Structures are given as C-alpha cells and as structure tokens.
Short mmCIF file of C-alpha atoms and ligand atoms in Angstrom, two decimals:
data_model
loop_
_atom_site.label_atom_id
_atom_site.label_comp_id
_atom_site.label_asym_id
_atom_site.label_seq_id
_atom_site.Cartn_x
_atom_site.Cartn_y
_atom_site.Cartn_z
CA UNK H 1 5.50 6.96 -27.81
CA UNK H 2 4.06 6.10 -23.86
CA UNK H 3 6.52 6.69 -21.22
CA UNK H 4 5.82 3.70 -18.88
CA UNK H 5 6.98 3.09 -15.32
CA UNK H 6 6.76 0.10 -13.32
CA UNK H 7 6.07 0.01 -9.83
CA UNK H 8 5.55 -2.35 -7.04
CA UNK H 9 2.92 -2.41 -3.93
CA UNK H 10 4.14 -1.87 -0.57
CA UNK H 11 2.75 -3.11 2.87
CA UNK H 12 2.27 -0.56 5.65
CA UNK H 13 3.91 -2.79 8.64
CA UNK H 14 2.98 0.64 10.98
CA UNK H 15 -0.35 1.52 9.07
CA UNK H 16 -1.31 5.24 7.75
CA UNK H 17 -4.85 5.21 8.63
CA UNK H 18 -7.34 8.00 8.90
CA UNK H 19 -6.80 11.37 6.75
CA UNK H 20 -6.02 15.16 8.98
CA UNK H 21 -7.26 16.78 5.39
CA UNK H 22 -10.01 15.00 3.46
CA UNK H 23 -9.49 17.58 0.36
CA UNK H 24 -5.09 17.32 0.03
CA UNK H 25 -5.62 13.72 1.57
CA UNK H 26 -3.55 13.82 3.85
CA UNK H 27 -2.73 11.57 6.41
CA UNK H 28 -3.45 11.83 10.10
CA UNK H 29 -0.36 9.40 10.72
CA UNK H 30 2.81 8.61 9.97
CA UNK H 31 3.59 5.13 8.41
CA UNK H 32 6.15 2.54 7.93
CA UNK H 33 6.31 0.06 4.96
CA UNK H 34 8.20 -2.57 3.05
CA UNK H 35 8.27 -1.99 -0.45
CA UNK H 36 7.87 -5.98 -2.68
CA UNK H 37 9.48 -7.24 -5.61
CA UNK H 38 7.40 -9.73 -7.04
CA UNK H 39 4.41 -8.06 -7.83
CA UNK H 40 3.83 -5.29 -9.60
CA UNK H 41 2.09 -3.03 -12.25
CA UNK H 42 3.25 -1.63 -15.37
CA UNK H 43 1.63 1.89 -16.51
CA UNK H 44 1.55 3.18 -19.91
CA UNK H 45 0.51 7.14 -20.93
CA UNK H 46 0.35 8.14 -24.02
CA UNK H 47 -0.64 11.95 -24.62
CA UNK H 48 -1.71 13.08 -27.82
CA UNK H 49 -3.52 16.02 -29.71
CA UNK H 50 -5.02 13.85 -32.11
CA UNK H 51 -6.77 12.02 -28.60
CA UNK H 52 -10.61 13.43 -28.20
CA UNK H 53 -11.16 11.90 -24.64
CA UNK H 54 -9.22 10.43 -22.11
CA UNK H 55 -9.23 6.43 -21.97
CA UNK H 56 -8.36 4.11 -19.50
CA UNK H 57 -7.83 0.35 -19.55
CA UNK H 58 -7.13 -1.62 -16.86
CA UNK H 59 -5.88 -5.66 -17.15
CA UNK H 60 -6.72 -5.05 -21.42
CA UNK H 61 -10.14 -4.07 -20.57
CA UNK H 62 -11.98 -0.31 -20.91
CA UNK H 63 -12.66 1.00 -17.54
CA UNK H 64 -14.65 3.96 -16.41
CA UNK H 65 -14.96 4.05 -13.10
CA UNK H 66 -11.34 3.91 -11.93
CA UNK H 67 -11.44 7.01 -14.55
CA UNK H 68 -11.95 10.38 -12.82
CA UNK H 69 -9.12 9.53 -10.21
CA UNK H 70 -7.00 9.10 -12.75
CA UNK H 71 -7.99 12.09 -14.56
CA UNK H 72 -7.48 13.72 -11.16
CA UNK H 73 -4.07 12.03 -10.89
CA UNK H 74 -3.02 13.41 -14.28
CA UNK H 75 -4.47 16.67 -14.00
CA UNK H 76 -2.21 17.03 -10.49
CA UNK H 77 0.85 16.12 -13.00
CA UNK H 78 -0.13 18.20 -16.20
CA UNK H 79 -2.17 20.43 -15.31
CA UNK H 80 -5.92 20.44 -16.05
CA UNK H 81 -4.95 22.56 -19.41
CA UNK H 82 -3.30 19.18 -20.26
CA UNK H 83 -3.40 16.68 -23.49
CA UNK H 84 -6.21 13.99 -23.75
CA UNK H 85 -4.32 10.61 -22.34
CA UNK H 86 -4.39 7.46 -23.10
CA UNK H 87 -3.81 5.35 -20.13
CA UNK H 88 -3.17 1.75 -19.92
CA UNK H 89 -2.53 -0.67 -16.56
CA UNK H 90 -1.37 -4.51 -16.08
CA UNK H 91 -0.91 -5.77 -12.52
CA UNK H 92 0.23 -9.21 -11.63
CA UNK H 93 -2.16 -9.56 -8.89
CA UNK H 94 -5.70 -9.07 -7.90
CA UNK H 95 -6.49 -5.71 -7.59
CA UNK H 96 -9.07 -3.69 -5.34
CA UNK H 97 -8.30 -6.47 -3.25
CA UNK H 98 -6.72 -4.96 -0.34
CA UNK H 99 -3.11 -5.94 -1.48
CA UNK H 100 -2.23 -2.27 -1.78
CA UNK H 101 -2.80 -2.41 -6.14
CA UNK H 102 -3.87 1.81 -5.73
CA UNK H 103 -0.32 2.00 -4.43
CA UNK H 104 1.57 0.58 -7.22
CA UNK H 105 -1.12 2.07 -9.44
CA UNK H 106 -0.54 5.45 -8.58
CA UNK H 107 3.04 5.78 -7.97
CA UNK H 108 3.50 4.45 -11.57
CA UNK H 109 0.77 6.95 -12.76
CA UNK H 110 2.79 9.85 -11.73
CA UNK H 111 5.89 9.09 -13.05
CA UNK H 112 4.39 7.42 -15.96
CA UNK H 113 2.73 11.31 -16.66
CA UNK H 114 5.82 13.03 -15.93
CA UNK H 115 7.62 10.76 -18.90
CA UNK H 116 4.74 11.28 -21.08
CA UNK H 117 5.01 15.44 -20.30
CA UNK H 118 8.30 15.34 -20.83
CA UNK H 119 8.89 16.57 -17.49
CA UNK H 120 11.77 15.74 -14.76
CA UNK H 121 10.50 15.87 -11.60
CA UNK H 122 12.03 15.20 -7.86
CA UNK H 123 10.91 12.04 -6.43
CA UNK H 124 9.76 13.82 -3.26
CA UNK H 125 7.10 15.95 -5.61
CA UNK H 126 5.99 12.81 -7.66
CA UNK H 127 5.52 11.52 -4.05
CA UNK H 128 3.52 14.08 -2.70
CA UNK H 129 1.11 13.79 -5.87
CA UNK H 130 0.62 10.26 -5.74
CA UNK H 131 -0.06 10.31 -1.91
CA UNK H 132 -3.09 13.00 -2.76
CA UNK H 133 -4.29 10.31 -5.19
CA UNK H 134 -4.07 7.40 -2.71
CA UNK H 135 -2.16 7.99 0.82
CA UNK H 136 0.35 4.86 0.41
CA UNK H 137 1.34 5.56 -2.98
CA UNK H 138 3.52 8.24 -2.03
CA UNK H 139 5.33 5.26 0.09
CA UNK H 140 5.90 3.23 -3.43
CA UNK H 141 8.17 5.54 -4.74
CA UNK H 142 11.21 3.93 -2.93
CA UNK H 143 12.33 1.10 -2.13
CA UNK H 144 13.05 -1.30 0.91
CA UNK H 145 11.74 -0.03 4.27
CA UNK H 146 9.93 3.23 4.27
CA UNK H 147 8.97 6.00 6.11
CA UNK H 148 6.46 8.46 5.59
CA UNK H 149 6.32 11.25 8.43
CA UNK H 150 3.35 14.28 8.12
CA UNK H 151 5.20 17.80 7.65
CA UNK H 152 2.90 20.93 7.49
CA UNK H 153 1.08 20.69 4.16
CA UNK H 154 2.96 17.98 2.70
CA UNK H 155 4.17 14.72 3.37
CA UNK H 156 8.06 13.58 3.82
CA UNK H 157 8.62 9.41 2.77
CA UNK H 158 12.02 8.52 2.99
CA UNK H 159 14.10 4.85 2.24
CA UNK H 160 14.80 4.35 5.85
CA UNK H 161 16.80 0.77 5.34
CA UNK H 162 17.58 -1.22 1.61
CA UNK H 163 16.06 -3.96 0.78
CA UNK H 164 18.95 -5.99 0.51
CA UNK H 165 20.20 -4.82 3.82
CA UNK H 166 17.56 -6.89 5.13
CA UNK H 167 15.73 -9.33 2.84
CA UNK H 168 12.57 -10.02 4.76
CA UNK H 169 10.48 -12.50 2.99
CA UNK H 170 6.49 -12.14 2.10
CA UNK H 171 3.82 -14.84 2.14
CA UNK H 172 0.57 -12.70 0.51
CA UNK H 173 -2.31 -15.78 1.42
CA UNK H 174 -5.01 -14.76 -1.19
CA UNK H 175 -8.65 -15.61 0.86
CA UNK H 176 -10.77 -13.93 -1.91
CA UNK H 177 -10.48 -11.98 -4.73
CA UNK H 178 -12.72 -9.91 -5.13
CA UNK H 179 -12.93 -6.39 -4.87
CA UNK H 180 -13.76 -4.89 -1.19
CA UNK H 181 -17.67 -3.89 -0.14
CA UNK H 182 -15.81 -0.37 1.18
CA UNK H 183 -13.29 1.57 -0.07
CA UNK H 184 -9.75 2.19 2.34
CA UNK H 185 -10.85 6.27 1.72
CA UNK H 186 -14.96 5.89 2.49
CA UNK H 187 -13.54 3.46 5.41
CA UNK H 188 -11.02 5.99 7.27
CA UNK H 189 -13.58 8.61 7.18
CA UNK H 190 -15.99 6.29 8.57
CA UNK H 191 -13.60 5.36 11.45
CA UNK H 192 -12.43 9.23 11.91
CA UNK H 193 -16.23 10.20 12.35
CA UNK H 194 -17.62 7.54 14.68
CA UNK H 195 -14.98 5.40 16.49
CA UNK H 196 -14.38 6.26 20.11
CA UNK H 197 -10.97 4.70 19.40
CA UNK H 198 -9.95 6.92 16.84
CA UNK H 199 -8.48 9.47 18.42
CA UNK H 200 -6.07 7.23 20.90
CA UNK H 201 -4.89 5.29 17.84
CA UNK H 202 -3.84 9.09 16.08
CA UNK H 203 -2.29 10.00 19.67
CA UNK H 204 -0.46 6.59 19.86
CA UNK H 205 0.75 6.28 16.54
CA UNK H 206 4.34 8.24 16.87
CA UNK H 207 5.35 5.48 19.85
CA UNK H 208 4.92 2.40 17.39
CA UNK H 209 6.71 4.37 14.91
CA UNK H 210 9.78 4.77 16.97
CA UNK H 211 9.31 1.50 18.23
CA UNK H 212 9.28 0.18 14.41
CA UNK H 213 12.24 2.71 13.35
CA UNK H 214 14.71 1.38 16.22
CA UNK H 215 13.79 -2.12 15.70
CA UNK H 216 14.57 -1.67 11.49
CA UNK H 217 17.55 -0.33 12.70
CA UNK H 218 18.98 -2.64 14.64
CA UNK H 219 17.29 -5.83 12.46
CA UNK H 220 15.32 -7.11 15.58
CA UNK H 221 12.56 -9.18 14.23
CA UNK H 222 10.99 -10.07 17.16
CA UNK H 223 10.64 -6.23 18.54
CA UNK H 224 9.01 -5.64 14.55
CA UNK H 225 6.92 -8.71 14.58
CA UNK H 226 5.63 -7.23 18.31
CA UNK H 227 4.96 -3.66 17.31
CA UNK H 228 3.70 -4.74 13.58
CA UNK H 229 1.12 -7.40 14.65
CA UNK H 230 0.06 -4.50 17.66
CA UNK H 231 -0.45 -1.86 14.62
CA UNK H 232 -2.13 -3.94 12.82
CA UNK H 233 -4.86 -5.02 15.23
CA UNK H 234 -5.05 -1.37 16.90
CA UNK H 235 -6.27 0.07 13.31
CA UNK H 236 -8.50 -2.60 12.70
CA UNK H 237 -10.22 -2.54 16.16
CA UNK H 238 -10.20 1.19 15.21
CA UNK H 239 -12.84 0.03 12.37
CA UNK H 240 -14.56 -2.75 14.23
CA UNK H 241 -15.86 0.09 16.78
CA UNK H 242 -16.69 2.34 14.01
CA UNK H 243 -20.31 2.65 12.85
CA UNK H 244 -21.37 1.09 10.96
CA UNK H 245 -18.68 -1.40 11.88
CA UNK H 246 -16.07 -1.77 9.14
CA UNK H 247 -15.01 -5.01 8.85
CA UNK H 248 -12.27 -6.49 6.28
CA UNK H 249 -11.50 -10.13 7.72
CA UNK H 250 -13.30 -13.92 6.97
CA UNK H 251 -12.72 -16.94 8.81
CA UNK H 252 -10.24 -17.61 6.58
CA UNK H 253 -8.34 -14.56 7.59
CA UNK H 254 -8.75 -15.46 11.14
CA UNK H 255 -7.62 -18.70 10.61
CA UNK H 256 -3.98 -17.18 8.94
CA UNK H 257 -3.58 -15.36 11.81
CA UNK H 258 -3.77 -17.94 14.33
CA UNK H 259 -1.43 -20.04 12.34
CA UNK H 260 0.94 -17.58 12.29
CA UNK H 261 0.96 -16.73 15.88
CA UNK H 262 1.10 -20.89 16.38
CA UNK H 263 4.36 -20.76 14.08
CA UNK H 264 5.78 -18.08 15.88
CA UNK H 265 5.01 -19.35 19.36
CA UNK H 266 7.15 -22.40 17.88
CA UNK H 267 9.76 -20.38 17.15
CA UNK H 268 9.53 -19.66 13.51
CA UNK H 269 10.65 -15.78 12.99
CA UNK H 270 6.92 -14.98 11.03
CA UNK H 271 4.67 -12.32 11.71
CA UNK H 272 1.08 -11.04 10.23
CA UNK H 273 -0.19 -7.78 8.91
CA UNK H 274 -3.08 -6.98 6.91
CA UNK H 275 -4.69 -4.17 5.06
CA UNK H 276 -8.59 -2.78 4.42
CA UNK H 277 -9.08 -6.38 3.03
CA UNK H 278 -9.40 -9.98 3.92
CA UNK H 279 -5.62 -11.01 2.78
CA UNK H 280 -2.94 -11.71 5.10
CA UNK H 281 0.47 -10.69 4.22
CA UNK H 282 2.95 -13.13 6.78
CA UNK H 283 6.72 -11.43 6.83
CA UNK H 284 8.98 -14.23 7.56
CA UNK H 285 12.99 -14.62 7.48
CA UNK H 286 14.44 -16.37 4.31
CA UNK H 287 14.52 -19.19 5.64
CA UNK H 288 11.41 -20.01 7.41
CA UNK H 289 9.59 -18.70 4.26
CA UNK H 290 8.55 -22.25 2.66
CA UNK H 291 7.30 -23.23 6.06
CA UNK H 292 5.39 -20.23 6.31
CA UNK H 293 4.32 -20.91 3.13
CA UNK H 294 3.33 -24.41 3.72
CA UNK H 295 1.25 -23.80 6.30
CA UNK H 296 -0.91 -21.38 5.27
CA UNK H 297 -1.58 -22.70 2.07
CA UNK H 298 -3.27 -25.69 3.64
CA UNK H 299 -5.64 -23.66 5.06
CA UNK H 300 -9.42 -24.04 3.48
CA UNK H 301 -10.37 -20.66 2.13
CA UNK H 302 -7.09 -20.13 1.38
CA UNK H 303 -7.79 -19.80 -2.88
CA UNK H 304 -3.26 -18.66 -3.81
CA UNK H 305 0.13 -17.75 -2.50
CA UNK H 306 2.51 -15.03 -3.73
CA UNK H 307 5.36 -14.91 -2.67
CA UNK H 308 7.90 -11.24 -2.76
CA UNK H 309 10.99 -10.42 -1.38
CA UNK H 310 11.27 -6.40 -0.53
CA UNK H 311 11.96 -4.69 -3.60
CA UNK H 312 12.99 -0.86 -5.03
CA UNK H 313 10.74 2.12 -5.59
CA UNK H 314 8.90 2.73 -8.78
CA UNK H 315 10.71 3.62 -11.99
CA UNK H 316 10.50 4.75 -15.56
CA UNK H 317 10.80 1.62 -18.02
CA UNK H 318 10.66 1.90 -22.12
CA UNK H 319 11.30 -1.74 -23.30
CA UNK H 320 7.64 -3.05 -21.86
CA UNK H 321 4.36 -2.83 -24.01
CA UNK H 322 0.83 -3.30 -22.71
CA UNK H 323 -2.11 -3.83 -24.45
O1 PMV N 401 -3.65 4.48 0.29
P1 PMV N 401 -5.04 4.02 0.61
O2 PMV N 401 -6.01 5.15 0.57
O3 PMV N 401 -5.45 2.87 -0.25
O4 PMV N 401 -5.05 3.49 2.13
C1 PMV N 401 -4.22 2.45 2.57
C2 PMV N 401 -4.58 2.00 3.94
C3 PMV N 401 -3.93 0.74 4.46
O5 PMV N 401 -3.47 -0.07 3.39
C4 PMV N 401 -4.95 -0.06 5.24
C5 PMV N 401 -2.76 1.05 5.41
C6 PMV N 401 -1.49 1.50 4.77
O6 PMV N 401 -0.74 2.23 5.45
O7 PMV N 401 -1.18 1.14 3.63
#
C-alpha cells in the first residue's frame, strides 16, 4: 500500500533568499509565510522489494529529471540502503512556475516516505529534511502564518498565528505558465556571488522580520502590506543587480503590481508579493477579495485566477489514489 500525504504551497510574505550553506542548503535568512488551502499536491510512495528502479511520475506522466532530487529527498528519509520507490505526484496548479509547487512537493515527499517506511517522525525533523531538499518546504509543514528562523546547523519553522485566526485571502494572477528560464537554487547563488546588494539585504533581513512578526501579531494589515511589498522588491532588486541579471517579471507582472498599489491607494486592504517567477500573489481581506479579483483578471496577459484562503500544514492522507 502507498502512504500518501497532501500538502499545500506556501508564500514567503518576508522571503528566504540566498543559502549560508550551499551543501545542507541552508538559508542565509529567516522567513515568514502564509501557508494556502486551495491548492495543493497529493504524493504517493510506494516501496517495494519486488521494485528494480526508482520511478517517478509527475501530473500521470514518467519524469526523469525531477528524479535525482527526489531520490536525494528519499535517501535523506530512508537512508541510501533504502527500498526502490515508486513515487507518484498530482498538483492542482502549474508547477515550476514560481507558485512555490517544490514546496508542497517536498513537504509531502517527506512525510509521504516516512508513511511508506513505516516510520514516526517529529514534524520539526521532517522539516529540516524537506528544507535541505528545497528551502521553503520546511515552511509547508504547518499551517497558517509561519516562521522559519536559522539555528546553528538546522533550521527552526514554527506556526506563529492560525489560519483561522486571521483568514487573509489570496488572488494567485497566473501571467504564464510555463516553467522558469532559472531555477530559485541556480538564482540565489547567482545573486550571493555577484550582487553588490546582497549582503545589505542578509544584514537587513531580521528588521522586516520583526517588523512582519509584530504586525501578525497585532493583525495590522497595513504595517504587513508595508513591510511585505518592501521584502518583496528588496530581494528582487537583489537579482536585478546580480550578473547576469536575474529577472522573473513581464509586463504583465508589472502591470498587477501597479493595480494593486492603485487599489490600495483607494483604500482597498490588498497587497502584492511575488516569488522567482512572473506570478503575482495579491493578499487581500475577505472582503475586498472579488474586487481584487476583478481587477486583475482584466488585465491582458493575465491567462487564470486561483483563488486560496490560508490553510494547515501538510499531512498524511490514505483515502486518495493517484495515477
Ligand atoms: O525553496 P526554493 O529553493 O524553491 O526557494 C524559494 C524562494 C522564494 O520562493 C523566492 C522565496 C521564499 O521564501 O519562498
């Protein structure tokens, strides 16, 4: 029998980017993040002695090249003396897209192995093995508003607020779907190595954190959406300065943003954030969500809307099948 887990992306609203260790992958910053609801992706593993290879398909079809970080994932889990797997993944949204699918991907991975093994492990440990997989998986193990400070060797996430103690809303406006020229790993290094910015945005990074902690806190949206959009634009800038420049965004992208900035100048509680991709994710109060909404989906270039409310932290399921 596969043990599957489900798990859901999250979106860094005070962004981990740039790695201290290359090898653990480990971040050079701390991070803050709201974990979704609505989309998600389901992870099957299935070891078995009778297996003579490790598989892998992703969305029903074989992959390959998404296979030796798996193998890596599983081998972090297992062990390397470990049974031949058979891995299957579904997502509900594009992935390799820059809407955080590695995130989901991973954090169901690891718990999805630890079923499959047999094996009860603390959600802190699965943590720390997703994050050496991909840095913001470690955040989608929990749920609701998350925190993920660097400790020594290791990394510490933590729930820092429920999701239903504040139900933000999230607009994802979809400008392209296809997978990114650069990967978010092959793009930090990039940044760490040549930006003369890089090392201010590392040095700055635990003042936006407190900033973003105090203003979860208290539920001040306007001191988040201040400190969020800030983030945001300070680790992209980060990239833009890098070289060779690394840059995510269209005109399409561009065009969200000012939108949402026009909203919010109009008094509509919205603000922006986006990831090493060319979607922007608009976090809105309930009930300015289907004016968010509205708006951005008459933009040209904008191709689909998802919308999420904040949701919990990945979990072990047994009544789903995937192909
Ligand atoms: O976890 P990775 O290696 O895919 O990197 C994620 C980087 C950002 O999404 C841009 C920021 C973040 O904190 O999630």
């Amino acid at each position: 029998m596969p043990a599957i887990a489900k798990a859901q992306p999250n979106i860094a609203l005070i962004k981990y980017w740039g790695k201290r260790d290359s090898e653990l992958n480990l971040p050079a910053v701390g991070s803050i993040s709201i974990t979704l609801s609505e989309l998600f992706t389901e992870m099957s593993v299935e070891l078995d002695d009778s297996f003579s290879e490790d598989q892998l398909a992703v969305n029903g079809a074989q992959n390959r090249s998404l296979l030796p970080r798996v193998q890596r994932c599983l081998d972090s889990v297992l062990g390397d003396q470990r049974q031949f797997a058979r891995v299957a993944s579904r997502s509900n949204f594009p992935i390799a897209a820059g809407l955080a699918s590695s995130a989901s991907a991973f954090s169901a991975l690891v718990i999805a192995a630890a079923g499959a093994g047999g094996q009860v492990r603390d959600t802190a440990v699965l943590a720390n093995l997703a994050g050496r997989t991909s840095g913001s998986a470690a955040r989608s193990l929990y749920g609701g508003f998350v925190e993920l400070e660097n400790h020594a060797d290791e990394v510490k996430v933590a729930s820092i607020r429920a999701a239903d103690e504040w139900p933000l809303r999230v607009v994802v406006a979809v400008t392209s779907s296809g997978p990114k020229a650069t990967s978010s790993g092959d793009a930090m290094e990039i940044s760490r190595n040549t930006s003369p910015f890089y090392s201010r945005w590392v040095e700055q990074q635990p003042q936006d954190l407190d900033i973003a902690r105090v203003a979860i806190n208290d539920r001040d949206f306007e001191k988040l959406a201040t400190i969020a959009e800030h983030n945001c634009l300070k680790m992209h800038s980060v990239m833009w300065a890098s070289r060779p420049p690394v840059m995510f965004w269209n005109s399409a992208t561009i065009e969200c943003m000012q939108v949402v900035r026009e909203l919010r100048a109009q008094g509509v509680a919205v603000f922006f954030t986006i990831d090493a991709g060319p979607q922007l994710k608009a976090v809105c109060l309930p009930a300015d969500e289907s004016r968010v909404s509205d708006a951005l989906a008459a933009i040209a270039g904008v191709s689909d809307i998802m919308l999420s409310g904040l949701g919990e932290g990945a979990a072990l399921v047994r009544n789903t099948c995937i192909q």
